[in-house]
Structure formats: C-alpha cells, structure tokens
mmCIF file of C-alpha atoms in Angstrom:
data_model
loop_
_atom_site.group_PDB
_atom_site.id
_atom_site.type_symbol
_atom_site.label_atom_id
_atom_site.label_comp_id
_atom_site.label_asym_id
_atom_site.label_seq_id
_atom_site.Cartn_x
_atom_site.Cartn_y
_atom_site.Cartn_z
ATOM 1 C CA UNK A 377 0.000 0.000 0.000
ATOM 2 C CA UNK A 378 1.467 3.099 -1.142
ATOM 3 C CA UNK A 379 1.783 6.410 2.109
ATOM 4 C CA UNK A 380 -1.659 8.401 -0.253
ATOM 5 C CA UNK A 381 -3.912 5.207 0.823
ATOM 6 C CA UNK A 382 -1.647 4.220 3.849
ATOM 7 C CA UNK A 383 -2.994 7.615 5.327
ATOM 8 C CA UNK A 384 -6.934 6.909 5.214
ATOM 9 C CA UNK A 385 -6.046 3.204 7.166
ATOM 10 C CA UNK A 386 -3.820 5.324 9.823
ATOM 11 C CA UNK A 387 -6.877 7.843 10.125
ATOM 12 C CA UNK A 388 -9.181 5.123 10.630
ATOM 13 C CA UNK A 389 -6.691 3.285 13.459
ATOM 14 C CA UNK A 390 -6.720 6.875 15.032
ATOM 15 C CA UNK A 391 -10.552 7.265 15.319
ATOM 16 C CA UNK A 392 -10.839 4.070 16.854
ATOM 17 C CA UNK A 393 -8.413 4.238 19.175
ATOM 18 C CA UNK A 394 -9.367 7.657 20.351
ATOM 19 C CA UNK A 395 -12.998 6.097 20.469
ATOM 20 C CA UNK A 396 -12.014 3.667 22.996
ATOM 21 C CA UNK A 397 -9.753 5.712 24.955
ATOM 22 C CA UNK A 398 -12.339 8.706 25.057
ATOM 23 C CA UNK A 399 -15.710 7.775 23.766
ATOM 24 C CA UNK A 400 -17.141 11.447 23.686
ATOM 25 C CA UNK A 401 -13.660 12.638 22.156
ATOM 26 C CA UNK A 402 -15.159 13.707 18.300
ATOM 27 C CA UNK A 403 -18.372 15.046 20.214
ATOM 28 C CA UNK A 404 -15.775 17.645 22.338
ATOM 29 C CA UNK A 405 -13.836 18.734 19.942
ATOM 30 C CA UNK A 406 -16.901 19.821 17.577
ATOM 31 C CA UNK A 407 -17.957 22.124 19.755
ATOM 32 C CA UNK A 408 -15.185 24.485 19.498
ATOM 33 C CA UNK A 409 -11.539 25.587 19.588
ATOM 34 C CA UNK A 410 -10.011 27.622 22.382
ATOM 35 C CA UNK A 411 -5.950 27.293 21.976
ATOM 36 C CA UNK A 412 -3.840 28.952 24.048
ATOM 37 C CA UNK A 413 -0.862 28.994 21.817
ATOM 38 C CA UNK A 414 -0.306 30.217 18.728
ATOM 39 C CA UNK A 415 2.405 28.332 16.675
ATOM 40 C CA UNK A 416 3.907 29.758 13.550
ATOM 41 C CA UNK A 417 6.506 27.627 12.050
ATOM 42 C CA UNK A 418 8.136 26.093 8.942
ATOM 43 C CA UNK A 419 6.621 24.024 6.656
ATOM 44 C CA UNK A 420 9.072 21.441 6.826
ATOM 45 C CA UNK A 421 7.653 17.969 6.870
ATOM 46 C CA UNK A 422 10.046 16.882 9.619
ATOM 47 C CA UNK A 423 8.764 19.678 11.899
ATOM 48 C CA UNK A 424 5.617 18.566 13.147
ATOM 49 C CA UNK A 425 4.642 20.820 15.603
ATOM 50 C CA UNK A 426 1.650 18.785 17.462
ATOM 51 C CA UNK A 427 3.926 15.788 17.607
ATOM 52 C CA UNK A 428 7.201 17.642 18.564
ATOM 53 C CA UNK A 429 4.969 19.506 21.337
ATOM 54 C CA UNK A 430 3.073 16.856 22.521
ATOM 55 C CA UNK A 431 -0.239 19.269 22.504
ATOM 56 C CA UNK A 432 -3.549 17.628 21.852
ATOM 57 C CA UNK A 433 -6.301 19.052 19.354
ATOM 58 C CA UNK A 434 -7.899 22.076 20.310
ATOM 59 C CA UNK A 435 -4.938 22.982 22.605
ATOM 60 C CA UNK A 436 -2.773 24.934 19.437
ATOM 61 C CA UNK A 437 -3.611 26.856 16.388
ATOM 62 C CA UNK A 438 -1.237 26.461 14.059
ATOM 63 C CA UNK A 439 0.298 28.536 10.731
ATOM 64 C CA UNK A 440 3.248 26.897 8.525
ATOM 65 C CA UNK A 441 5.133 28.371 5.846
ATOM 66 C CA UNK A 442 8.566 28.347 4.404
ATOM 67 C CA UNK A 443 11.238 29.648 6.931
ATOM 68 C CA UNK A 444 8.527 30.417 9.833
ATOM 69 C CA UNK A 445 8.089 34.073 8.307
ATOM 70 C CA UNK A 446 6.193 36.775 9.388
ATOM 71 C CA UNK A 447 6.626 39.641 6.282
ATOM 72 C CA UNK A 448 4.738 42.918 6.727
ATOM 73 C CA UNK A 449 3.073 42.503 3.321
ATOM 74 C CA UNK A 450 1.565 38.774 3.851
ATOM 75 C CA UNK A 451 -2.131 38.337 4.321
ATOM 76 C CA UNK A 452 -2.096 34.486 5.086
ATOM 77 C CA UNK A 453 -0.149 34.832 8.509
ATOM 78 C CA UNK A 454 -1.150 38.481 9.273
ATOM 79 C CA UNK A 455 -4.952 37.238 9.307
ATOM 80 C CA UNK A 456 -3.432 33.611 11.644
ATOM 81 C CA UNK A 457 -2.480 36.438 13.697
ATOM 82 C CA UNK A 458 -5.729 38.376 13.674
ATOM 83 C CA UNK A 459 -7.609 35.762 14.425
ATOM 84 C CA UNK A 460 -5.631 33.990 16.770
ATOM 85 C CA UNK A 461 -5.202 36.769 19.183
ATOM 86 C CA UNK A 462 -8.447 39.194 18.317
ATOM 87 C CA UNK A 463 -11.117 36.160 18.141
ATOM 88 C CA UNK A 464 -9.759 32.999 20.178
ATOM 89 C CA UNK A 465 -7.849 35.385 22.651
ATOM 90 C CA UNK A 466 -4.361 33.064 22.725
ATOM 91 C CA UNK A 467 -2.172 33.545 25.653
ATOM 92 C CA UNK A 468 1.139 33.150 24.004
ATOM 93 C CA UNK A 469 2.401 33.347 20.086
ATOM 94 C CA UNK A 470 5.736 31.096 19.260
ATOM 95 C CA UNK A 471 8.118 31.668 16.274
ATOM 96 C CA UNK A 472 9.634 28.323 16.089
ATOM 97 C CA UNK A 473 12.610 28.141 13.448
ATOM 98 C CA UNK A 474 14.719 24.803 12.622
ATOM 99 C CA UNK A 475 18.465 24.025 12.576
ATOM 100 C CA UNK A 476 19.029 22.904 8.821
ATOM 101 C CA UNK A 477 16.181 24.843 7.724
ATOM 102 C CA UNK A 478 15.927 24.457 3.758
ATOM 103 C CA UNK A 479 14.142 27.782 3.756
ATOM 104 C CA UNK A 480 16.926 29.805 5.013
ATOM 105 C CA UNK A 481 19.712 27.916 3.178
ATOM 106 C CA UNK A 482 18.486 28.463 -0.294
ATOM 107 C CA UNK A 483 18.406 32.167 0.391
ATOM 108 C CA UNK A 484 21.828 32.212 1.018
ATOM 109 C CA UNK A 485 22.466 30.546 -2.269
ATOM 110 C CA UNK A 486 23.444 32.559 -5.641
ATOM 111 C CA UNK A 487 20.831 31.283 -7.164
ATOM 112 C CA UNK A 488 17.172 32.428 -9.163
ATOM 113 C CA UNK A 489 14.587 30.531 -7.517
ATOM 114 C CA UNK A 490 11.645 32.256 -9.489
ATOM 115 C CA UNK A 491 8.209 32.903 -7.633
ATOM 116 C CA UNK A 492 10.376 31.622 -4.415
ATOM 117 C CA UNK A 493 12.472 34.915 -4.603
ATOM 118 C CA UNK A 494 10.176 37.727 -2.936
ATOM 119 C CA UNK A 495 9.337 35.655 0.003
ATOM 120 C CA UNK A 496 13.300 34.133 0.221
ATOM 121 C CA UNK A 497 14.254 37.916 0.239
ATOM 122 C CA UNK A 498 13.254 38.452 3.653
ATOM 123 C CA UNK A 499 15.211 35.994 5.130
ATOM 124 C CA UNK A 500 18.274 37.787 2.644
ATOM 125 C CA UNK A 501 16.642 41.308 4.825
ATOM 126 C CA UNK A 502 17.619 39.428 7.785
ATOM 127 C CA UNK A 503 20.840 38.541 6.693
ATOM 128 C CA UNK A 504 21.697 41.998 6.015
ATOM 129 C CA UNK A 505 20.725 43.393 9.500
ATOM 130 C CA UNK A 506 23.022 41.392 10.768
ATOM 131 C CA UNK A 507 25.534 40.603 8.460
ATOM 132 C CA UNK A 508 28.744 42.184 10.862
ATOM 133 C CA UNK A 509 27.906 39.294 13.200
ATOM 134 C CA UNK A 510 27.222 36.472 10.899
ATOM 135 C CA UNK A 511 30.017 37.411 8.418
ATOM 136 C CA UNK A 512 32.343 37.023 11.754
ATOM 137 C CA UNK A 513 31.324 33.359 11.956
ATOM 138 C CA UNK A 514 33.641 31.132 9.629
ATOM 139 C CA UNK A 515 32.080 27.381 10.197
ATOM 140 C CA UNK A 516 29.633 27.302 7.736
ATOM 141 C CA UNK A 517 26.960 25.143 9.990
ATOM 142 C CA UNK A 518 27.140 27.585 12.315
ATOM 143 C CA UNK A 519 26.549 30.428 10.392
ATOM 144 C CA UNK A 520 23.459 28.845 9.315
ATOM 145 C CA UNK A 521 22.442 28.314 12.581
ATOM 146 C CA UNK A 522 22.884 31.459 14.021
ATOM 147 C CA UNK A 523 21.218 32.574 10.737
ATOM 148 C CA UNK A 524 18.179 30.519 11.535
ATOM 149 C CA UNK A 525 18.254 31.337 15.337
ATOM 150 C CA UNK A 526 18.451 35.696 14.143
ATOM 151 C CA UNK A 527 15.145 34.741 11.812
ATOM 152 C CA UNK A 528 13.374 33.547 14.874
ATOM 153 C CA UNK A 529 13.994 37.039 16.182
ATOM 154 C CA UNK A 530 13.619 38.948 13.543
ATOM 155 C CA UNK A 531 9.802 37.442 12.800
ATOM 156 C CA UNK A 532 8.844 37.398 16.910
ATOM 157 C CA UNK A 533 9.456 41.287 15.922
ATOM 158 C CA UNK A 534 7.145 41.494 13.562
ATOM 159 C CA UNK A 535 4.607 39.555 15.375
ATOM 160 C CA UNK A 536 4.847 42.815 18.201
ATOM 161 C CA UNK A 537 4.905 45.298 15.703
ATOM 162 C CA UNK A 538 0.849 44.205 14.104
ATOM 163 C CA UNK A 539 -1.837 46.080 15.897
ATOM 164 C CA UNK A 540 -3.870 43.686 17.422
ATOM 165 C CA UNK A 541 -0.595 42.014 19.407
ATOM 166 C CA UNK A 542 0.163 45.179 20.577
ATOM 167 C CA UNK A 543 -3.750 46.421 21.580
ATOM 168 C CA UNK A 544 -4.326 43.241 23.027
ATOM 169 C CA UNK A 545 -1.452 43.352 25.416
ATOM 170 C CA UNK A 546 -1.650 46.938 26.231
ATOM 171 C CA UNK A 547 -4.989 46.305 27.198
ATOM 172 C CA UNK A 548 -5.160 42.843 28.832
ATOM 173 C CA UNK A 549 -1.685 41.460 29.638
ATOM 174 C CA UNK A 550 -1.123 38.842 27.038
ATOM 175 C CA UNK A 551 -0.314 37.211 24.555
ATOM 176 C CA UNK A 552 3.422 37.118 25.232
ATOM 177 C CA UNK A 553 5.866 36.478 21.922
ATOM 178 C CA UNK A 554 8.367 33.767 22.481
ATOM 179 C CA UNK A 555 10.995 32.477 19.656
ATOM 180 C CA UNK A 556 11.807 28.298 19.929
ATOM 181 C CA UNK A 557 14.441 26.643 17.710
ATOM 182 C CA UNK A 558 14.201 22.938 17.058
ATOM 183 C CA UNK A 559 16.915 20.872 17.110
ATOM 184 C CA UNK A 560 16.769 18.379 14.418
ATOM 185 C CA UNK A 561 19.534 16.955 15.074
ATOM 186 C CA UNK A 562 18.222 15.995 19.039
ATOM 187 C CA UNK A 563 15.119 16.789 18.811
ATOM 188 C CA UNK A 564 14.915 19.465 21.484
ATOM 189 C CA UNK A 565 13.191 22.733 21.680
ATOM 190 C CA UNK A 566 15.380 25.235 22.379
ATOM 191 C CA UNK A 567 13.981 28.375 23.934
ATOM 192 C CA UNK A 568 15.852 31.557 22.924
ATOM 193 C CA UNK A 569 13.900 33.448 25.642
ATOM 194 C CA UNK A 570 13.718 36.595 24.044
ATOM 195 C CA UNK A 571 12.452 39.263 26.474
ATOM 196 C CA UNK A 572 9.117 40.248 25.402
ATOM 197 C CA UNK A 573 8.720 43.418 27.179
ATOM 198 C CA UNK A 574 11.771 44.872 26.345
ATOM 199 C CA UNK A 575 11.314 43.819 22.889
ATOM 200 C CA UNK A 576 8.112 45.729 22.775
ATOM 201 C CA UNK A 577 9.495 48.642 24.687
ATOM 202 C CA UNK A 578 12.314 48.847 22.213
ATOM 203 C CA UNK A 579 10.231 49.061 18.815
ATOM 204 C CA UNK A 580 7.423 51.646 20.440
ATOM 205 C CA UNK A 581 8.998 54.950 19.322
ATOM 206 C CA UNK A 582 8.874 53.668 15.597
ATOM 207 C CA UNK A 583 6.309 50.754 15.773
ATOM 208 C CA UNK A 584 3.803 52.019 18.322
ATOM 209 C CA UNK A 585 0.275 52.502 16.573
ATOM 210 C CA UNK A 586 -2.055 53.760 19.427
ATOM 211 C CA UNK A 587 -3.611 50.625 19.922
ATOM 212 C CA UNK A 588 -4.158 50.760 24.191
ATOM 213 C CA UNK A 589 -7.637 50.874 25.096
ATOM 214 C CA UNK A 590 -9.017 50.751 21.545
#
C-alpha cells in the first residue's frame, strides 16, 4: 500500500483508538476551539509541531510556511495572527525556526529561484541586518544556525509590531511572543527566551500605533 492510501487506514486506526480511549472525544472537539498557543513555524515535513509539542487538538492553532516568516506585506499569517489573538484570545504566540532549515539555506544561495524569490528575500533582509555578526562566523553550519536562530527574532518582531498584538497586550496582559528553535539533530526545543517586554518597549517609538484601550 502506497503512504496516499496508507494515510486513510492510519486515520481510521486513530478514530478508533481515540474512540475507545475517550468515547465522547469527536463530540468535544466539535464544539469548538479555544488554543492557548499560537504556533507559527516552517513548513518542513520533519517539523511537526503537534507531535514535537506533545499538545492535543484544540490545545494549538497552528500557521506553517517556508522559513517560519512573518513579512509585513503577507495576508495568510497576518490574518493567523488576527484571528488567533483578536477572536480565540491566545495567551502566548511562538516563532519556532529549525536548525538545517531548507528555507533559510536556499536564500543564502546565488541562485534564481523564481516565484520563491520575494518571500526568500526576507530571510536575505535578515541577513543583512546582521551581516557584521554572521560574516564574523567562519564554520559554515554555524553560520546557518545562528542565521536561523536571528530569523526567529527577527519574525517574533514582527509579530509585536501588528496592531492587534500590541492592543491586546496593552490592554489585557497577554499574549506574550516567544521564539523556539528545534533541534533536528536531538530533537529538542530550544527556547531563545527573548524578552518580550523589552522587545516591545524597544520598537514603540517607531512601531507604536495607538492601539491601548481601543
């Protein structure tokens, strides 16, 4: 059996055995979502966030893309965050990025990558920020890696610059940003515990739209 068909047989296993485990599991979970997380991350199909997280349905809304990015111009994850935070009031938002990310390796590359260019130039944006650090760094892996590690910061940014992050926090005291890495190699979550209020504090004078108690 080919992995298409294989996948209705492994749906089917999972219904049942959540059936026996939980009998009113299905009935639950139609009645509604209310995550506390919100998880944007790559679309690599070795990063599964549910599995990697261990978080059961209902418990995480989720947005995937290539290179977990957050660009000021892009309507897919600037409505994940509108919803996420305006209509299912999350407590947290994670940017979680990925040692040997594919994403951020073929922007690095001399290379035309056609419709793939525009949304690879922001990770390029990032490189430039901080090119005097990463052009200090002459192992090649770990270039990358601090590369991917910067992105993660870079994109938890732009998550606190949108309105609604920043009116909903002003107002009410969450959500909080945080930025993960996974290791691929280990498979460990590594938290780069960026400091949320000082991040926010830092962009105000140039990001701040007026958003408390609207």
């Amino acid at each position: 059996m080919n992995l298409y068909n294989q996948i209705f047989s492994n749906n089917q296993q999972w219904v049942n055995n959540k059936k026996a485990t939980e009998k009113e599991f299905f009935e639950h979970l139609s009645k509604g979502q209310s995550p506390e997380i919100l998880y944007i991350g790559c679309s690599d199909s070795r990063v599964t966030a549910e599995e990697m997280t261990g978080v059961q349905p209902g418990q995480m809304f989720v947005h995937r893309n290539i290179a977990n990015l957050v660009p000021n111009n892009d309507n897919s994850s600037a409505s994940v965050i509108e919803y996420a935070v305006s209509h299912l009031k999350v407590k947290h938002i994670v940017v979680c990025g990925h040692y040997s990310c594919g994403g951020v390796k073929a922007a690095m590359q001399a290379e035309d990558l056609g419709i793939l260019n525009p949304w690879l130039r922001n990770i390029r944006d990032v490189y430039r920020m901080h090119k005097d650090e990463l052009n200090s760094i002459k192992d090649e892996t770990e270039k990358y890696n601090r590369l991917v590690e910067i992105n993660v910061e870079e994109q938890c940014l732009n998550v606190i610059k949108t309105a609604c992050v920043q009116r909903q926090y002003l107002n009410n005291g969450f959500p909080t940003v945080h930025g993960w890495v996974f290791d691929i190699h280990t498979g460990n979550l590594i938290d780069l515990k960026i400091d949320f209020n000082e991040k926010l504090k830092g962009i105000q004078e140039i990001y701040d739209l007026g958003t408390s108690q609207k």
